[in-house]
mmCIF file of C-alpha atoms and ligand atoms in Angstrom:
data_model
loop_
_atom_site.group_PDB
_atom_site.id
_atom_site.type_symbol
_atom_site.label_atom_id
_atom_site.label_comp_id
_atom_site.label_asym_id
_atom_site.label_seq_id
_atom_site.Cartn_x
_atom_site.Cartn_y
_atom_site.Cartn_z
ATOM 1 C CA MET A 1 8.594 -31.385 -1.846
ATOM 2 C CA GLU A 2 5.293 -30.677 -3.654
ATOM 3 C CA PRO A 3 1.893 -31.764 -2.492
ATOM 4 C CA SER A 4 0.605 -35.089 -3.400
ATOM 5 C CA GLY A 5 -1.333 -34.947 -6.096
ATOM 6 C CA THR A 6 0.702 -32.787 -8.045
ATOM 7 C CA ALA A 7 1.972 -35.268 -10.715
ATOM 8 C CA GLU A 8 -1.744 -36.350 -11.287
ATOM 9 C CA ALA A 9 -2.696 -32.352 -11.543
ATOM 10 C CA ALA A 10 -0.072 -31.423 -14.037
ATOM 11 C CA THR A 11 -0.966 -34.817 -16.288
ATOM 12 C CA LEU A 12 -4.772 -33.306 -16.334
ATOM 13 C CA LEU A 13 -3.465 -29.902 -16.897
ATOM 14 C CA ALA A 14 -1.342 -31.077 -20.250
ATOM 15 C CA GLN A 15 -4.287 -32.781 -21.538
ATOM 16 C CA ALA A 16 -6.612 -29.562 -20.898
ATOM 17 C CA ARG A 17 -8.020 -28.137 -24.239
ATOM 18 C CA ARG A 18 -10.737 -25.448 -22.550
ATOM 19 C CA LEU A 19 -8.965 -24.445 -18.771
ATOM 20 C CA VAL A 20 -10.464 -22.060 -16.295
ATOM 21 C CA VAL A 21 -8.230 -20.699 -13.668
ATOM 22 C CA PHE A 22 -10.553 -19.365 -10.723
ATOM 23 C CA THR A 23 -8.493 -17.354 -8.367
ATOM 24 C CA GLY A 24 -9.085 -15.608 -5.052
ATOM 25 C CA ALA A 25 -7.225 -13.510 -2.335
ATOM 26 C CA GLY A 26 -4.620 -16.414 -1.937
ATOM 27 C CA MET A 27 -3.671 -16.238 -5.369
ATOM 28 C CA SER A 28 -1.557 -12.621 -4.617
ATOM 29 C CA ALA A 29 -1.396 -13.429 -0.756
ATOM 30 C CA GLU A 30 2.672 -13.958 -1.559
ATOM 31 C CA SER A 31 2.614 -10.792 -3.185
ATOM 32 C CA GLY A 32 1.936 -9.254 0.267
ATOM 33 C CA VAL A 33 -1.549 -8.404 -0.492
ATOM 34 C CA PRO A 34 -3.657 -9.230 2.472
ATOM 35 C CA THR A 35 -6.760 -12.016 2.168
ATOM 36 C CA PHE A 36 -10.178 -10.996 3.475
ATOM 37 C CA ARG A 37 -9.329 -13.637 6.489
ATOM 38 C CA ASP A 38 -6.038 -11.478 7.679
ATOM 39 C CA ALA A 39 -6.621 -9.211 10.759
ATOM 40 C CA LEU A 40 -6.384 -5.660 9.845
ATOM 41 C CA THR A 41 -3.804 -3.190 11.164
ATOM 42 C CA GLY A 42 -4.213 0.441 11.900
ATOM 43 C CA LEU A 43 -7.460 2.473 11.966
ATOM 44 C CA TRP A 44 -9.254 -0.667 10.812
ATOM 45 C CA GLU A 45 -7.815 -3.332 13.175
ATOM 46 C CA GLN A 46 -11.282 -3.156 14.886
ATOM 47 C CA PHE A 47 -13.300 -4.073 11.762
ATOM 48 C CA ASP A 48 -13.751 -7.142 9.730
ATOM 49 C CA PRO A 49 -12.697 -6.394 6.436
ATOM 50 C CA ARG A 50 -15.999 -8.224 5.282
ATOM 51 C CA ALA A 51 -17.657 -5.833 7.044
ATOM 52 C CA LEU A 52 -15.957 -2.777 5.332
ATOM 53 C CA ALA A 53 -16.594 -4.041 2.170
ATOM 54 C CA THR A 54 -20.577 -2.920 2.004
ATOM 55 C CA PRO A 55 -22.557 -0.366 1.088
ATOM 56 C CA GLU A 56 -23.971 0.058 4.405
ATOM 57 C CA ALA A 57 -20.103 0.893 5.737
ATOM 58 C CA PHE A 58 -19.461 3.576 2.830
ATOM 59 C CA ARG A 59 -23.086 5.232 3.798
ATOM 60 C CA ALA A 60 -22.235 5.279 7.422
ATOM 61 C CA ASP A 61 -18.556 6.419 7.105
ATOM 62 C CA PRO A 62 -17.453 7.159 3.453
ATOM 63 C CA ALA A 63 -14.205 8.468 4.466
ATOM 64 C CA LEU A 64 -13.244 5.202 6.589
ATOM 65 C CA VAL A 65 -14.052 3.122 3.509
ATOM 66 C CA TRP A 66 -12.625 5.172 1.168
ATOM 67 C CA GLY A 67 -9.564 5.584 2.810
ATOM 68 C CA TRP A 68 -9.117 1.924 3.248
ATOM 69 C CA TYR A 69 -9.732 1.266 -0.350
ATOM 70 C CA GLU A 70 -7.141 4.214 -1.224
ATOM 71 C CA TRP A 71 -4.687 2.549 1.015
ATOM 72 C CA ARG A 72 -5.161 -0.826 -0.787
ATOM 73 C CA ARG A 73 -4.879 0.585 -4.003
ATOM 74 C CA GLY A 74 -1.173 2.018 -2.883
ATOM 75 C CA ALA A 75 -0.694 -1.414 -1.640
ATOM 76 C CA VAL A 76 -0.940 -3.271 -4.879
ATOM 77 C CA ARG A 77 0.608 -0.590 -6.658
ATOM 78 C CA ARG A 78 3.798 -1.331 -4.868
ATOM 79 C CA ALA A 79 3.146 -5.149 -5.084
ATOM 80 C CA GLU A 80 4.584 -6.955 -7.548
ATOM 81 C CA PRO A 81 2.916 -10.525 -9.225
ATOM 82 C CA ASN A 82 4.186 -13.790 -7.893
ATOM 83 C CA PRO A 83 5.553 -16.630 -9.705
ATOM 84 C CA GLY A 84 1.831 -18.078 -9.258
ATOM 85 C CA HIS A 85 0.605 -15.458 -11.021
ATOM 86 C CA ARG A 86 3.228 -15.698 -13.831
ATOM 87 C CA ALA A 87 2.451 -19.468 -13.706
ATOM 88 C CA VAL A 88 -1.336 -18.878 -14.883
ATOM 89 C CA ALA A 89 0.123 -16.891 -17.833
ATOM 90 C CA VAL A 90 2.425 -19.720 -18.758
ATOM 91 C CA MET A 91 -0.682 -22.226 -18.550
ATOM 92 C CA ALA A 92 -2.719 -19.629 -20.535
ATOM 93 C CA ALA A 93 -0.113 -19.586 -23.486
ATOM 94 C CA ARG A 94 -0.031 -23.625 -23.468
ATOM 95 C CA VAL A 95 -3.225 -24.477 -22.952
ATOM 96 C CA PRO A 96 -5.557 -23.793 -26.773
ATOM 97 C CA GLU A 97 -8.233 -22.086 -24.703
ATOM 98 C CA THR A 98 -7.740 -20.540 -21.059
ATOM 99 C CA VAL A 99 -10.103 -18.135 -19.167
ATOM 100 C CA VAL A 100 -8.760 -16.450 -16.089
ATOM 101 C CA VAL A 101 -11.663 -15.805 -13.855
ATOM 102 C CA THR A 102 -10.568 -13.624 -10.732
ATOM 103 C CA GLN A 103 -12.354 -12.339 -7.539
ATOM 104 C CA ASN A 104 -9.716 -10.420 -7.032
ATOM 105 C CA VAL A 105 -9.719 -6.360 -7.317
ATOM 106 C CA ASP A 106 -6.059 -6.169 -8.134
ATOM 107 C CA ASP A 107 -4.219 -5.920 -10.864
ATOM 108 C CA LEU A 108 -1.599 -8.512 -10.457
ATOM 109 C CA HIS A 109 -2.958 -11.251 -13.336
ATOM 110 C CA GLU A 110 -2.645 -8.507 -15.849
ATOM 111 C CA ARG A 111 0.899 -7.317 -14.845
ATOM 112 C CA ALA A 112 2.069 -11.092 -14.944
ATOM 113 C CA GLY A 113 0.836 -11.393 -18.530
ATOM 114 C CA SER A 114 -2.805 -12.493 -18.358
ATOM 115 C CA ALA A 115 -4.338 -10.509 -21.043
ATOM 116 C CA ALA A 116 -7.938 -10.103 -19.978
ATOM 117 C CA PRO A 117 -8.717 -11.754 -16.614
ATOM 118 C CA ILE A 118 -12.919 -11.475 -15.817
ATOM 119 C CA HIS A 119 -12.948 -9.461 -12.595
ATOM 120 C CA LEU A 120 -16.170 -10.866 -10.949
ATOM 121 C CA HIS A 121 -15.724 -8.359 -7.925
ATOM 122 C CA GLY A 122 -14.613 -5.224 -9.897
ATOM 123 C CA SER A 123 -11.209 -3.223 -9.579
ATOM 124 C CA LEU A 124 -9.195 -1.103 -7.140
ATOM 125 C CA PHE A 125 -8.813 1.005 -10.634
ATOM 126 C CA ALA A 126 -12.136 1.875 -11.692
ATOM 127 C CA PRO A 127 -13.958 4.335 -9.075
ATOM 128 C CA ARG A 128 -16.932 5.786 -10.106
ATOM 129 C CA CYS A 129 -19.726 7.826 -8.538
ATOM 130 C CA SER A 130 -21.868 6.351 -5.893
ATOM 131 C CA ALA A 131 -25.175 7.916 -7.348
ATOM 132 C CA CYS A 132 -24.938 8.344 -10.989
ATOM 133 C CA ALA A 133 -22.265 5.753 -11.929
ATOM 134 C CA GLU A 134 -20.039 8.315 -13.987
ATOM 135 C CA PRO A 135 -16.485 6.744 -13.934
ATOM 136 C CA ALA A 136 -14.243 8.850 -11.864
ATOM 137 C CA PRO A 137 -10.618 9.624 -12.679
ATOM 138 C CA VAL A 138 -7.748 7.070 -10.455
ATOM 139 C CA PRO A 139 -5.944 9.100 -8.466
ATOM 140 C CA GLY A 140 -2.209 9.361 -9.343
ATOM 141 C CA ALA A 141 0.183 6.822 -7.708
ATOM 142 C CA GLY A 142 1.790 7.799 -4.636
ATOM 143 C CA GLU A 143 -1.469 9.997 -3.692
ATOM 144 C CA GLU A 144 -2.657 6.907 -1.416
ATOM 145 C CA PRO A 145 -2.910 7.745 2.217
ATOM 146 C CA GLY A 146 -0.810 5.851 4.425
ATOM 147 C CA GLU A 147 -2.319 2.860 6.669
ATOM 148 C CA GLY A 148 -4.660 3.622 8.904
ATOM 149 C CA ARG A 149 -5.840 7.065 7.543
ATOM 150 C CA ARG A 150 -9.513 8.225 6.735
ATOM 151 C CA LEU A 151 -9.925 10.314 3.595
ATOM 152 C CA THR A 152 -13.005 11.997 2.524
ATOM 153 C CA PRO A 153 -13.721 10.568 -0.865
ATOM 154 C CA PRO A 154 -13.764 13.104 -4.217
ATOM 155 C CA ARG A 155 -16.764 14.403 -5.744
ATOM 156 C CA CYS A 156 -18.507 13.298 -8.914
ATOM 157 C CA GLY A 157 -17.837 15.843 -11.786
ATOM 158 C CA ARG A 158 -21.179 15.277 -13.211
ATOM 159 C CA CYS A 159 -23.696 15.154 -9.943
ATOM 160 C CA GLU A 160 -21.196 16.042 -7.134
ATOM 161 C CA ALA A 161 -22.305 12.737 -4.757
ATOM 162 C CA PRO A 162 -19.161 11.426 -3.303
ATOM 163 C CA VAL A 163 -17.075 9.069 -5.486
ATOM 164 C CA ARG A 164 -17.138 4.907 -4.550
ATOM 165 C CA PRO A 165 -14.632 2.191 -5.155
ATOM 166 C CA GLY A 166 -15.614 0.414 -8.328
ATOM 167 C CA VAL A 167 -16.090 -2.907 -6.860
ATOM 168 C CA VAL A 168 -18.683 -5.366 -5.793
ATOM 169 C CA TRP A 169 -19.744 -5.206 -2.125
ATOM 170 C CA PHE A 170 -21.918 -7.528 -0.399
ATOM 171 C CA GLY A 171 -25.508 -7.526 -1.155
ATOM 172 C CA GLU A 172 -24.651 -5.608 -5.027
ATOM 173 C CA ALA A 173 -25.436 -7.852 -8.154
ATOM 174 C CA LEU A 174 -21.916 -8.678 -10.029
ATOM 175 C CA PRO A 175 -21.423 -7.178 -13.380
ATOM 176 C CA GLU A 176 -23.847 -9.065 -15.570
ATOM 177 C CA GLN A 177 -21.609 -9.718 -18.637
ATOM 178 C CA ALA A 178 -18.295 -10.810 -16.355
ATOM 179 C CA PHE A 179 -20.560 -13.177 -14.450
ATOM 180 C CA GLU A 180 -22.150 -14.627 -17.179
ATOM 181 C CA ALA A 181 -18.807 -15.131 -19.297
ATOM 182 C CA ALA A 182 -17.670 -17.057 -16.323
ATOM 183 C CA VAL A 183 -20.463 -19.106 -15.933
ATOM 184 C CA GLU A 184 -20.349 -19.734 -19.754
ATOM 185 C CA ALA A 185 -16.315 -20.346 -19.361
ATOM 186 C CA ALA A 186 -17.040 -23.050 -16.673
ATOM 187 C CA TYR A 187 -19.625 -24.656 -17.878
ATOM 188 C CA ARG A 188 -17.456 -25.526 -21.167
ATOM 189 C CA CYS A 189 -14.081 -26.132 -19.599
ATOM 190 C CA ASP A 190 -12.733 -29.846 -19.194
ATOM 191 C CA VAL A 191 -10.526 -28.564 -16.074
ATOM 192 C CA LEU A 192 -11.217 -25.562 -13.740
ATOM 193 C CA LEU A 193 -8.164 -24.849 -11.090
ATOM 194 C CA THR A 194 -9.409 -23.213 -8.285
ATOM 195 C CA VAL A 195 -6.737 -21.280 -6.356
ATOM 196 C CA GLY A 196 -6.754 -19.258 -3.396
ATOM 197 C CA THR A 197 -10.321 -18.809 -2.422
ATOM 198 C CA SER A 198 -12.282 -19.761 0.568
ATOM 199 C CA GLY A 199 -15.329 -20.778 -1.446
ATOM 200 C CA LEU A 200 -17.499 -18.865 0.763
ATOM 201 C CA VAL A 201 -18.967 -16.024 -1.244
ATOM 202 C CA TYR A 202 -21.839 -16.557 -3.803
ATOM 203 C CA PRO A 203 -22.493 -16.570 -6.380
ATOM 204 C CA ALA A 204 -18.638 -16.722 -7.342
ATOM 205 C CA ALA A 205 -18.259 -20.010 -5.803
ATOM 206 C CA GLU A 206 -20.377 -21.672 -7.721
ATOM 207 C CA ILE A 207 -18.145 -21.358 -10.755
ATOM 208 C CA PRO A 208 -16.150 -24.220 -9.709
ATOM 209 C CA GLN A 209 -19.630 -26.182 -9.005
ATOM 210 C CA VAL A 210 -20.870 -25.487 -12.278
ATOM 211 C CA ALA A 211 -17.516 -26.776 -13.923
ATOM 212 C CA ALA A 212 -18.107 -30.040 -11.549
ATOM 213 C CA ARG A 213 -21.463 -30.378 -12.409
ATOM 214 C CA ARG A 214 -20.667 -30.373 -16.271
ATOM 215 C CA GLY A 215 -18.042 -33.072 -15.910
ATOM 216 C CA GLY A 216 -15.027 -30.807 -15.604
ATOM 217 C CA THR A 217 -12.011 -31.852 -13.551
ATOM 218 C CA VAL A 218 -11.713 -29.627 -10.706
ATOM 219 C CA ILE A 219 -8.373 -29.269 -9.166
ATOM 220 C CA GLN A 220 -7.664 -27.018 -5.982
ATOM 221 C CA VAL A 221 -4.378 -25.115 -4.736
ATOM 222 C CA ASN A 222 -4.987 -23.775 -1.189
ATOM 223 C CA PRO A 223 -2.997 -24.670 2.147
ATOM 224 C CA GLU A 224 -6.501 -25.006 3.836
ATOM 225 C CA GLU A 225 -9.788 -27.195 3.602
ATOM 226 C CA THR A 226 -12.420 -25.211 1.660
ATOM 227 C CA PRO A 227 -16.267 -26.185 1.089
ATOM 228 C CA LEU A 228 -14.947 -26.787 -2.628
ATOM 229 C CA ASP A 229 -13.173 -29.686 -1.319
ATOM 230 C CA ALA A 230 -16.476 -31.594 -2.012
ATOM 231 C CA VAL A 231 -16.085 -30.835 -6.054
ATOM 232 C CA CYS A 232 -12.394 -31.390 -6.311
ATOM 233 C CA ALA A 233 -10.992 -34.182 -8.038
ATOM 234 C CA VAL A 234 -7.225 -33.475 -6.844
ATOM 235 C CA ASN A 235 -6.647 -31.097 -3.665
ATOM 236 C CA LEU A 236 -3.068 -29.742 -3.457
ATOM 237 C CA HIS A 237 -2.495 -28.350 -0.104
ATOM 238 C CA GLY A 238 -0.042 -25.719 -0.681
ATOM 239 C CA ARG A 239 0.551 -22.517 -1.625
ATOM 240 C CA ALA A 240 -0.022 -20.557 -4.916
ATOM 241 C CA ALA A 241 3.381 -19.081 -5.637
ATOM 242 C CA ARG A 242 5.040 -22.685 -5.082
ATOM 243 C CA VAL A 243 2.390 -25.159 -6.422
ATOM 244 C CA LEU A 244 1.512 -23.544 -9.746
ATOM 245 C CA PRO A 245 4.836 -23.252 -10.890
ATOM 246 C CA ALA A 246 5.271 -26.753 -10.009
ATOM 247 C CA LEU A 247 2.473 -27.756 -11.907
ATOM 248 C CA VAL A 248 3.722 -25.877 -15.132
ATOM 249 C CA ARG A 249 6.784 -27.578 -14.936
ATOM 250 C CA GLY A 250 5.037 -31.100 -14.254
ATOM 251 C CA ALA A 251 2.875 -30.451 -17.247
ATOM 252 C CA TRP A 252 5.336 -28.925 -19.759
ATOM 253 C CA GLY A 253 8.514 -29.465 -18.581
ATOM 254 C CA ASP A 254 11.583 -27.234 -16.526
ATOM 255 C CA ALA A 255 11.840 -24.668 -19.227
ATOM 256 C CA ALA A 256 8.065 -23.758 -19.425
ATOM 257 C CA ALA A 257 8.382 -22.671 -15.450
ATOM 258 C CA PRO A 258 8.206 -18.793 -14.662
ATOM 259 C CA ALA A 259 10.959 -17.202 -13.123
HETATM 260 C C1 BJW B 301 -3.779 -19.440 -0.182
HETATM 261 C C2 BJW B 301 -2.593 -18.798 0.288
HETATM 262 C C3 BJW B 301 -1.584 -18.880 -0.429
HETATM 263 C C4 BJW B 301 -3.900 -18.097 1.921
HETATM 264 N N1 BJW B 301 -1.913 -19.679 -1.706
HETATM 265 N N2 BJW B 301 -4.084 -19.634 -1.038
HETATM 266 C C5 BJW B 301 -26.129 -16.897 1.983
HETATM 267 C C6 BJW B 301 -25.888 -18.048 1.374
HETATM 268 C C7 BJW B 301 -25.627 -17.547 0.086
HETATM 269 C C8 BJW B 301 -25.256 -16.345 -0.096
HETATM 270 C C9 BJW B 301 -25.511 -15.456 0.591
HETATM 271 C C10 BJW B 301 -26.068 -15.585 1.965
HETATM 272 N N3 BJW B 301 -26.217 -14.581 2.641
HETATM 273 C C11 BJW B 301 -25.778 -13.624 1.877
HETATM 274 C C12 BJW B 301 -25.225 -13.934 0.730
HETATM 275 C C13 BJW B 301 -24.701 -13.265 -0.558
HETATM 276 C C14 BJW B 301 -23.464 -12.679 -0.206
HETATM 277 C C15 BJW B 301 -22.589 -13.857 0.371
HETATM 278 O O1 BJW B 301 -22.025 -14.939 -0.399
HETATM 279 N N4 BJW B 301 -22.482 -14.132 1.575
HETATM 280 C C16 BJW B 301 -21.785 -15.132 2.126
HETATM 281 C C17 BJW B 301 -20.530 -14.720 3.084
HETATM 282 C C18 BJW B 301 -22.667 -15.954 2.845
HETATM 283 N N5 BJW B 301 -22.937 -12.411 -1.725
HETATM 284 C C19 BJW B 301 -23.125 -11.113 -2.153
HETATM 285 O O2 BJW B 301 -23.843 -10.261 -1.561
HETATM 286 C C20 BJW B 301 -22.915 -11.140 -3.653
HETATM 287 N N6 BJW B 301 -24.048 -10.257 -4.168
HETATM 288 C C21 BJW B 301 -24.985 -11.128 -4.484
HETATM 289 O O3 BJW B 301 -25.287 -11.846 -3.741
HETATM 290 O O4 BJW B 301 -26.017 -10.061 -4.977
HETATM 291 C C22 BJW B 301 -27.430 -10.777 -5.052
HETATM 292 C C23 BJW B 301 -27.948 -9.453 -5.914
HETATM 293 C C24 BJW B 301 -28.722 -9.956 -7.445
HETATM 294 C C25 BJW B 301 -29.227 -8.949 -8.010
HETATM 295 C C26 BJW B 301 -29.241 -7.509 -7.096
HETATM 296 C C27 BJW B 301 -28.871 -7.306 -6.323
HETATM 297 C C28 BJW B 301 -28.294 -7.892 -5.101
HETATM 298 C C29 BJW B 301 -21.608 -10.182 -3.766
HETATM 299 C C30 BJW B 301 -20.333 -10.230 -3.361
HETATM 300 C C31 BJW B 301 -19.296 -9.424 -3.295
HETATM 301 C C32 BJW B 301 -18.102 -10.026 -2.681
HETATM 302 N N7 BJW B 301 -17.298 -8.825 -2.173
HETATM 303 C C33 BJW B 301 -15.981 -8.848 -1.972
HETATM 304 C C34 BJW B 301 -15.233 -7.560 -1.727
HETATM 305 C C35 BJW B 301 -14.790 -6.964 -3.309
HETATM 306 C C36 BJW B 301 -14.053 -5.690 -3.074
HETATM 307 C C37 BJW B 301 -12.697 -5.707 -2.046
HETATM 308 O O5 BJW B 301 -11.925 -6.251 -2.333
HETATM 309 O O6 BJW B 301 -12.750 -5.023 -0.975
HETATM 310 O O7 BJW B 301 -15.236 -9.670 -2.504
HETATM 311 S S1 BJW B 301 -15.975 -9.498 -0.272
HETATM 312 C C38 BJW B 301 -14.442 -10.566 -0.385
HETATM 313 O O8 BJW B 301 -14.913 -12.112 -0.559
HETATM 314 C C39 BJW B 301 -13.931 -10.239 -1.829
HETATM 315 C C40 BJW B 301 -13.340 -11.428 -2.115
HETATM 316 O O9 BJW B 301 -13.690 -11.299 -3.743
HETATM 317 C C41 BJW B 301 -14.318 -12.479 -1.726
HETATM 318 C C42 BJW B 301 -13.962 -13.803 -1.808
HETATM 319 O O10 BJW B 301 -13.051 -14.035 -0.943
HETATM 320 P P1 BJW B 301 -11.703 -14.837 -1.202
HETATM 321 O O11 BJW B 301 -11.001 -14.466 -2.567
HETATM 322 O O12 BJW B 301 -12.325 -16.444 -1.218
HETATM 323 O O13 BJW B 301 -10.885 -14.429 -0.070
HETATM 324 P P2 BJW B 301 -10.865 -14.966 1.424
HETATM 325 O O14 BJW B 301 -9.905 -14.396 2.539
HETATM 326 O O15 BJW B 301 -12.082 -15.438 2.017
HETATM 327 O O16 BJW B 301 -9.870 -16.468 1.343
HETATM 328 C C43 BJW B 301 -8.707 -16.478 1.048
HETATM 329 C C44 BJW B 301 -8.152 -18.029 0.994
HETATM 330 O O17 BJW B 301 -6.767 -18.015 0.282
HETATM 331 C C45 BJW B 301 -8.125 -19.014 2.124
HETATM 332 O O18 BJW B 301 -9.067 -19.991 1.637
HETATM 333 C C46 BJW B 301 -6.837 -19.564 2.552
HETATM 334 O O19 BJW B 301 -6.613 -20.653 3.062
HETATM 335 C C47 BJW B 301 -6.215 -19.138 1.109
HETATM 336 N N8 BJW B 301 -4.703 -18.724 0.903
HETATM 337 N N9 BJW B 301 -2.595 -17.989 1.198
HETATM 338 C C48 BJW B 301 -3.193 -20.254 -1.836
HETATM 339 N N10 BJW B 301 -0.315 -18.552 -0.335
HETATM 340 ZN ZN1 ZN B 302 -22.355 11.600 -10.363
#
């Protein structure tokens, strides 16, 4: 049984000329990548993930924070894109202009076939120097620590400062070009599909609001209510890996749906 509103949302998608798909951690939840609301286990169970994702946490205990990110990169490497990620790639192939804007630091959209998603909060695969920003090599697959392991970060090859994850922490500015491109796409789109985000973290949460203010139709996929309900024309209370393929089938027929 699909959530009510699925048929209406599918019709809106089929008619869309300029689509923005805006995603958060719930998009990757069914690939086994935990959201920020899920409790941590092991060494990190006493921490709120949102407290580890700060420059202060890294300064206070670089091995704790680096170990957490290295473990997460390993988990993402072992994860596979889910049917929701694949449905997003189908949408991009069907709608004349599609921009995928993600807050996620994984690479599951890319691996599902979305060519160049805009990463608002950086990437697990782009470590850099914490002092001079020199890009650092990505440790090889299989070199990640097990769950709950501290790991001293490597040193920068240029200035010897500790290497940090290439992600955006609380209190840090978003990459300027990425944020501008996302705002521009939201400004121009006729439909924005927001998937699996709590809509609590700014300035990313402005993206659906920009689309709504400019007259775009906002469709939300999330099992829970969020502050973005207020700007949504259609709210689909369900899980991404099920609802997004259903939207593709409703918009373009069974043959279009991802495997
Ligand atoms: C499913 C599902 C399924 C589950 N299917 N759905 C007061 C007001 C406004 C702003 C602020 C404020 N006080 C402080 C701020 C600023 C702050 C902020 O927004 N704080 C709020 C929490 C209040 N923002 C910042 O600091 C940002 N920077 C900034 O403002 O800079 C200013 C500046 C300018 C110039 C110079 C210097 C500074 C930066 C924010 C960076 C956020 N970074 C993180 C970590 C990234 C790295 C990492 O991954 O570790 O980004 S935090 C975390 O939150 C991560 C996420 O991308 C982001 C959003 O979370 P998301 O994706 O929504 O996940 P969840 O877990 O919250 O929600 C999951 C959702 O999925 C839920 O709704 C579920 O129901 C749903 N779901 N299963 C579909 N199967
Ligand atoms: Zn350096």
